[in-house]
Amino acid sequence: AQTIHQWPVAEIKAVGSPLSLGCTIKGKSSPNLYWYWQATGGTLQQLFYSITVGQVESVVQLNLSASRPKDDQFILSTEKLLLSHSGFYLCAWSLTGGEQYFGPGTRLTVL
Amino acid sequence: GDSVTQTEGQVALSEEDFLTIHCNYSASGYPALFWYVQYPGEGPQFLFRASRDKEKGSSRGFEATYDKGTTSFHLRKASVQESDSAVYYCALGNTNTGKLTFGDGTVLTVKP
């Protein structure tokens, strides 16, 4: 069975500091991968998607970047955090654009 | 661009009540439509989808029918339970790109 793991579970970071969030998918070969952001009490906003290793498309510009270094790994990062980056970050996978399955998320607080 | 509108921001019911959450969409062609449920502190869970006019999706007692004429995909459940309390999201999908556009969500609270 497929599993999706996100790390870390939660982070508290200072404004201006760098950030790296990770996501791994096990049990699925060559899935489509996605990053989402959710403000507290808000809806989900898709940030990036990737259909293959090394290829990432940006959906929304939030001073973040994403990379897919391996088939089963998706990384979200920035060199300089803003207060507005606080929220819940979710990784998701799908097969060929079908329904998406979400990970447990990472709670980010920027102070 | 594509958009999804959920009319109800919050719904409060008692156990065994009938549930309707309204979802209307705006998109060209025949987008895929989805319902997700999110419990506090967790990622959203896929409930079901529909991809064609008049297709019904269902799961866990919830159901919705794709209606292209009224551009709607309303969520219904005949008898809610306290454990159904959660946030429900309607979403519209482009199956070519995998882009999902979510509605604002509906907070369902069910009292015992």
GROMACS .gro file of N, CA and C in nm, chain B residues 1-103:
model
  309
  112GLY      N    1  -1.106   3.232  -1.514
  112GLY     CA    2  -1.047   3.104  -1.476
  112GLY      C    3  -1.147   3.017  -1.405
  113ASP      N    4  -1.104   2.893  -1.375
  113ASP     CA    5  -1.190   2.798  -1.305
  113ASP      C    6  -1.217   2.845  -1.162
  114SER      N    7  -1.336   2.820  -1.115
  114SER     CA    8  -1.367   2.856  -0.976
  114SER      C    9  -1.474   2.764  -0.919
  115VAL      N   10  -1.476   2.756  -0.786
  115VAL     CA   11  -1.573   2.675  -0.714
  115VAL      C   12  -1.632   2.760  -0.602
  116THR      N   13  -1.763   2.756  -0.592
  116THR     CA   14  -1.831   2.833  -0.487
  116THR      C   15  -1.909   2.739  -0.396
  117GLN      N   16  -1.879   2.743  -0.267
  117GLN     CA   17  -1.957   2.671  -0.168
  117GLN      C   18  -2.040   2.775  -0.092
  118THR      N   19  -2.168   2.759  -0.099
  118THR     CA   20  -2.258   2.861  -0.045
  118THR      C   21  -2.250   2.873   0.106
  119GLU      N   22  -2.244   2.759   0.174
  119GLU     CA   23  -2.248   2.758   0.319
  119GLU      C   24  -2.107   2.759   0.378
  120GLY      N   25  -2.080   2.857   0.459
  120GLY     CA   26  -1.952   2.858   0.529
  120GLY      C   27  -1.954   2.768   0.651
  121GLN      N   28  -2.070   2.763   0.716
  121GLN     CA   29  -2.087   2.678   0.834
  121GLN      C   30  -2.226   2.616   0.832
  122VAL      N   31  -2.233   2.490   0.876
  122VAL     CA   32  -2.360   2.420   0.889
  122VAL      C   33  -2.363   2.351   1.024
  123ALA      N   34  -2.470   2.373   1.099
  123ALA     CA   35  -2.485   2.310   1.230
  123ALA      C   36  -2.610   2.223   1.227
  124LEU      N   37  -2.594   2.095   1.256
  124LEU     CA   38  -2.704   2.000   1.253
  124LEU      C   39  -2.705   1.915   1.379
  125SER      N   40  -2.813   1.843   1.398
  125SER     CA   41  -2.821   1.741   1.502
  125SER      C   42  -2.809   1.604   1.438
  126GLU      N   43  -2.770   1.505   1.517
  126GLU     CA   44  -2.756   1.370   1.463
  126GLU      C   45  -2.887   1.326   1.397
  127GLU      N   46  -2.873   1.255   1.288
  127GLU     CA   47  -2.982   1.200   1.207
  127GLU      C   48  -3.047   1.304   1.117
  128ASP      N   49  -3.001   1.429   1.120
  128ASP     CA   50  -3.052   1.529   1.027
  128ASP      C   51  -3.001   1.501   0.887
  129PHE      N   52  -3.072   1.559   0.789
  129PHE     CA   53  -3.030   1.551   0.649
  129PHE      C   54  -2.934   1.665   0.618
  130LEU      N   55  -2.828   1.632   0.544
  130LEU     CA   56  -2.726   1.730   0.511
  130LEU      C   57  -2.728   1.764   0.363
  131THR      N   58  -2.720   1.894   0.334
  131THR     CA   59  -2.691   1.940   0.198
  131THR      C   60  -2.588   2.051   0.207
  132ILE      N   61  -2.480   2.037   0.133
  132ILE     CA   62  -2.382   2.143   0.116
  132ILE      C   63  -2.378   2.174  -0.033
  133HIS      N   64  -2.402   2.301  -0.066
  133HIS     CA   65  -2.412   2.340  -0.207
  133HIS      C   66  -2.276   2.374  -0.266
  134CYS      N   67  -2.254   2.323  -0.386
  134CYS     CA   68  -2.129   2.349  -0.458
  134CYS      C   69  -2.165   2.382  -0.603
  135ASN      N   70  -2.121   2.498  -0.649
  135ASN     CA   71  -2.136   2.536  -0.789
  135ASN      C   72  -2.000   2.568  -0.847
  136TYR      N   73  -1.984   2.540  -0.974
  136TYR     CA   74  -1.854   2.560  -1.034
  136TYR      C   75  -1.865   2.644  -1.161
  137SER      N   76  -1.751   2.698  -1.201
  137SER     CA   77  -1.740   2.770  -1.328
  137SER      C   78  -1.615   2.721  -1.397
  138ALA      N   79  -1.633   2.659  -1.513
  138ALA     CA   80  -1.520   2.607  -1.590
  138ALA      C   81  -1.570   2.573  -1.729
  139SER      N   82  -1.477   2.563  -1.820
  139SER     CA   83  -1.514   2.523  -1.956
  139SER      C   84  -1.508   2.371  -1.967
  140GLY      N   85  -1.583   2.316  -2.057
  140GLY     CA   86  -1.579   2.174  -2.083
  140GLY      C   87  -1.639   2.091  -1.970
  141TYR      N   88  -1.579   1.973  -1.950
  141TYR     CA   89  -1.627   1.881  -1.848
  141TYR      C   90  -1.515   1.855  -1.746
  142PRO      N   91  -1.501   1.946  -1.649
  142PRO     CA   92  -1.398   1.922  -1.548
  142PRO      C   93  -1.438   1.806  -1.458
  143ALA      N   94  -1.342   1.745  -1.394
  143ALA     CA   95  -1.372   1.647  -1.290
  143ALA      C   96  -1.409   1.723  -1.163
  144LEU      N   97  -1.503   1.669  -1.089
  144LEU     CA   98  -1.548   1.732  -0.964
  144LEU      C   99  -1.523   1.636  -0.848
  145PHE      N  100  -1.482   1.692  -0.736
  145PHE     CA  101  -1.442   1.611  -0.621
  145PHE      C  102  -1.503   1.667  -0.492
  146TRP      N  103  -1.518   1.577  -0.395
  146TRP     CA  104  -1.544   1.618  -0.257
  146TRP      C  105  -1.434   1.560  -0.169
  147TYR      N  106  -1.383   1.648  -0.080
  147TYR     CA  107  -1.283   1.610   0.019
  147TYR      C  108  -1.335   1.645   0.158
  148VAL      N  109  -1.284   1.572   0.259
  148VAL     CA  110  -1.318   1.602   0.398
  148VAL      C  111  -1.188   1.618   0.475
  149GLN      N  112  -1.184   1.717   0.562
  149GLN     CA  113  -1.063   1.743   0.640
  149GLN      C  114  -1.098   1.753   0.788
  150TYR      N  115  -1.030   1.669   0.868
  150TYR     CA  116  -1.045   1.673   1.013
  150TYR      C  117  -0.934   1.760   1.070
  151PRO      N  118  -0.955   1.816   1.189
  151PRO     CA  119  -0.858   1.909   1.246
  151PRO      C  120  -0.717   1.851   1.253
  152GLY      N  121  -0.619   1.928   1.204
  152GLY     CA  122  -0.480   1.888   1.213
  152GLY      C  123  -0.437   1.782   1.113
  153GLU      N  124  -0.526   1.744   1.021
  153GLU     CA  125  -0.493   1.640   0.924
  153GLU      C  126  -0.500   1.693   0.781
  154GLY      N  127  -0.444   1.617   0.689
  154GLY     CA  128  -0.461   1.649   0.548
  154GLY      C  129  -0.600   1.609   0.500
  155PRO      N  130  -0.649   1.672   0.394
  155PRO     CA  131  -0.780   1.635   0.340
  155PRO      C  132  -0.784   1.490   0.294
  156GLN      N  133  -0.901   1.428   0.309
  156GLN     CA  134  -0.922   1.292   0.260
  156GLN      C  135  -1.016   1.296   0.141
  157PHE      N  136  -0.980   1.222   0.038
  157PHE     CA  137  -1.064   1.211  -0.080
  157PHE      C  138  -1.191   1.134  -0.045
  158LEU      N  139  -1.308   1.193  -0.077
  158LEU     CA  140  -1.435   1.123  -0.057
  158LEU      C  141  -1.476   1.051  -0.185
  159PHE      N  142  -1.501   1.127  -0.290
  159PHE     CA  143  -1.538   1.067  -0.419
  159PHE      C  144  -1.528   1.172  -0.528
  160ARG      N  145  -1.546   1.126  -0.652
  160ARG     CA  146  -1.539   1.215  -0.768
  160ARG      C  147  -1.646   1.179  -0.869
  161ALA      N  148  -1.669   1.269  -0.962
  161ALA     CA  149  -1.753   1.243  -1.079
  161ALA      C  150  -1.693   1.319  -1.196
  162SER      N  151  -1.706   1.260  -1.316
  162SER     CA  152  -1.639   1.320  -1.431
  162SER      C  153  -1.731   1.349  -1.548
  163ARG      N  154  -1.857   1.299  -1.540
  163ARG     CA  155  -1.948   1.318  -1.653
  163ARG      C  156  -2.082   1.368  -1.603
  164ASP      N  157  -2.155   1.434  -1.692
  164ASP     CA  158  -2.288   1.483  -1.658
  164ASP      C  159  -2.375   1.368  -1.610
  165LYS      N  160  -2.448   1.390  -1.501
  165LYS     CA  161  -2.541   1.294  -1.439
  165LYS      C  162  -2.471   1.180  -1.365
  166GLU      N  163  -2.339   1.179  -1.363
  166GLU     CA  164  -2.268   1.076  -1.288
  166GLU      C  165  -2.281   1.102  -1.139
  167LYS      N  166  -2.308   0.999  -1.061
  167LYS     CA  167  -2.317   1.013  -0.917
  167LYS      C  168  -2.193   0.953  -0.852
  168GLY      N  169  -2.137   1.030  -0.761
  168GLY     CA  170  -2.028   0.978  -0.679
  168GLY      C  171  -2.081   0.956  -0.538
  169SER      N  172  -2.022   0.859  -0.467
  169SER     CA  173  -2.068   0.834  -0.331
  169SER      C  174  -1.960   0.765  -0.250
  170SER      N  175  -1.967   0.786  -0.118
  170SER     CA  176  -1.875   0.721  -0.026
  170SER      C  177  -1.922   0.751   0.115
  171ARG      N  178  -1.912   0.655   0.203
  171ARG     CA  179  -1.942   0.670   0.347
  171ARG      C  180  -2.082   0.728   0.371
  172GLY      N  181  -2.176   0.704   0.284
  172GLY     CA  182  -2.311   0.757   0.300
  172GLY      C  183  -2.331   0.894   0.237
  173PHE      N  184  -2.224   0.958   0.194
  173PHE     CA  185  -2.233   1.086   0.123
  173PHE      C  186  -2.247   1.061  -0.026
  174GLU      N  187  -2.316   1.151  -0.094
  174GLU     CA  188  -2.329   1.139  -0.238
  174GLU      C  189  -2.347   1.277  -0.302
  175ALA      N  190  -2.314   1.282  -0.431
  175ALA     CA  191  -2.334   1.404  -0.508
  175ALA      C  192  -2.348   1.365  -0.654
  176THR      N  193  -2.427   1.442  -0.728
  176THR     CA  194  -2.449   1.414  -0.869
  176THR      C  195  -2.400   1.531  -0.954
  177TYR      N  196  -2.319   1.501  -1.051
  177TYR     CA  197  -2.264   1.601  -1.145
  177TYR      C  198  -2.379   1.652  -1.232
  178ASP      N  199  -2.404   1.783  -1.227
  178ASP     CA  200  -2.511   1.841  -1.308
  178ASP      C  201  -2.453   1.956  -1.390
  179LYS      N  202  -2.429   1.929  -1.516
  179LYS     CA  203  -2.368   2.032  -1.602
  179LYS      C  204  -2.467   2.144  -1.630
  180GLY      N  205  -2.597   2.112  -1.634
  180GLY     CA  206  -2.697   2.214  -1.663
  180GLY      C  207  -2.700   2.324  -1.560
  181THR      N  208  -2.688   2.286  -1.433
  181THR     CA  209  -2.687   2.385  -1.324
  181THR      C  210  -2.547   2.409  -1.270
  182THR      N  211  -2.446   2.350  -1.335
  182THR     CA  212  -2.305   2.357  -1.292
  182THR      C  213  -2.293   2.336  -1.142
  183SER      N  214  -2.347   2.225  -1.096
  183SER     CA  215  -2.349   2.198  -0.952
  183SER      C  216  -2.302   2.057  -0.920
  184PHE      N  217  -2.264   2.040  -0.794
  184PHE     CA  218  -2.218   1.908  -0.744
  184PHE      C  219  -2.243   1.909  -0.593
  185HIS      N  220  -2.370   1.916  -0.556
  185HIS     CA  221  -2.408   1.933  -0.416
  185HIS      C  222  -2.388   1.805  -0.337
  186LEU      N  223  -2.333   1.821  -0.217
  186LEU     CA  224  -2.308   1.707  -0.129
  186LEU      C  225  -2.430   1.682  -0.041
  187ARG      N  226  -2.469   1.555  -0.030
  187ARG     CA  227  -2.586   1.520   0.051
  187ARG      C  228  -2.558   1.396   0.133
  188LYS      N  229  -2.621   1.393   0.251
  188LYS     CA  230  -2.618   1.272   0.333
  188LYS      C  231  -2.751   1.266   0.406
  189ALA      N  232  -2.810   1.149   0.408
  189ALA     CA  233  -2.946   1.135   0.462
  189ALA      C  234  -2.952   1.149   0.613
  190SER      N  235  -2.848   1.102   0.682
  190SER     CA  236  -2.854   1.100   0.828
  190SER      C  237  -2.712   1.119   0.882
  191VAL      N  238  -2.683   1.239   0.930
  191VAL     CA  239  -2.546   1.267   0.976
  191VAL      C  240  -2.523   1.217   1.118
  192GLN      N  241  -2.395   1.190   1.147
  192GLN     CA  242  -2.353   1.148   1.280
  192GLN      C  243  -2.253   1.249   1.335
  193GLU      N  244  -2.235   1.247   1.465
  193GLU     CA  245  -2.141   1.340   1.528
  193GLU      C  246  -2.002   1.325   1.466
  194SER      N  247  -1.965   1.204   1.430
  194SER     CA  248  -1.833   1.179   1.371
  194SER      C  249  -1.815   1.240   1.232
  195ASP      N  250  -1.923   1.289   1.172
  195ASP     CA  251  -1.914   1.357   1.042
  195ASP      C  252  -1.868   1.502   1.056
  196SER      N  253  -1.859   1.550   1.178
  196SER     CA  254  -1.814   1.688   1.201
  196SER      C  255  -1.674   1.706   1.144
  197ALA      N  256  -1.659   1.801   1.053
  197ALA     CA  257  -1.532   1.822   0.982
  197ALA      C  258  -1.552   1.938   0.885
  198VAL      N  259  -1.448   1.968   0.808
  198VAL     CA  260  -1.459   2.067   0.701
  198VAL      C  261  -1.468   1.993   0.568
  199TYR      N  262  -1.564   2.031   0.487
  199TYR     CA  263  -1.587   1.966   0.358
  199TYR      C  264  -1.552   2.062   0.245
  200TYR      N  265  -1.474   2.012   0.150
  200TYR     CA  266  -1.430   2.093   0.037
  200TYR      C  267  -1.479   2.031  -0.094
  201CYS      N  268  -1.537   2.115  -0.176
  201CYS     CA  269  -1.566   2.080  -0.314
  201CYS      C  270  -1.447   2.126  -0.398
  202ALA      N  271  -1.409   2.049  -0.498
  202ALA     CA  272  -1.294   2.085  -0.580
  202ALA      C  273  -1.320   2.052  -0.726
  203LEU      N  274  -1.256   2.129  -0.810
  203LEU     CA  275  -1.269   2.114  -0.955
  203LEU      C  276  -1.131   2.079  -1.009
  204GLY      N  277  -1.124   1.980  -1.094
  204GLY     CA  278  -0.994   1.934  -1.139
  204GLY      C  279  -0.976   1.934  -1.289
  205ASN      N  280  -0.857   1.972  -1.330
  205ASN     CA  281  -0.816   1.958  -1.469
  205ASN      C  282  -0.735   1.829  -1.476
  206THR      N  283  -0.792   1.726  -1.536
  206THR     CA  284  -0.726   1.595  -1.532
  206THR      C  285  -0.602   1.591  -1.621
  207ASN      N  286  -0.584   1.690  -1.707
  207ASN     CA  287  -0.462   1.693  -1.789
  207ASN      C  288  -0.343   1.747  -1.709
  208THR      N  289  -0.366   1.855  -1.636
  208THR     CA  290  -0.256   1.918  -1.562
  208THR      C  291  -0.251   1.874  -1.418
  209GLY      N  292  -0.359   1.819  -1.367
  209GLY     CA  293  -0.364   1.784  -1.225
  209GLY      C  294  -0.394   1.903  -1.136
  210LYS      N  295  -0.425   2.018  -1.196
  210LYS     CA  296  -0.457   2.134  -1.112
  210LYS      C  297  -0.593   2.113  -1.047
  211LEU      N  298  -0.596   2.131  -0.915
  211LEU     CA  299  -0.720   2.123  -0.838
  211LEU      C  300  -0.751   2.260  -0.782
  212THR      N  301  -0.873   2.305  -0.805
  212THR     CA  302  -0.918   2.431  -0.748
  212THR      C  303  -1.022   2.400  -0.642
  213PHE      N  304  -0.994   2.444  -0.519
  213PHE     CA  305  -1.082   2.413  -0.407
  213PHE      C  306  -1.177   2.529  -0.378
  214GLY      N  307  -1.297   2.493  -0.329
  214GLY     CA  308  -1.386   2.593  -0.274
  214GLY      C  309  -1.335   2.636  -0.138
   0.00000   0.00000   0.00000
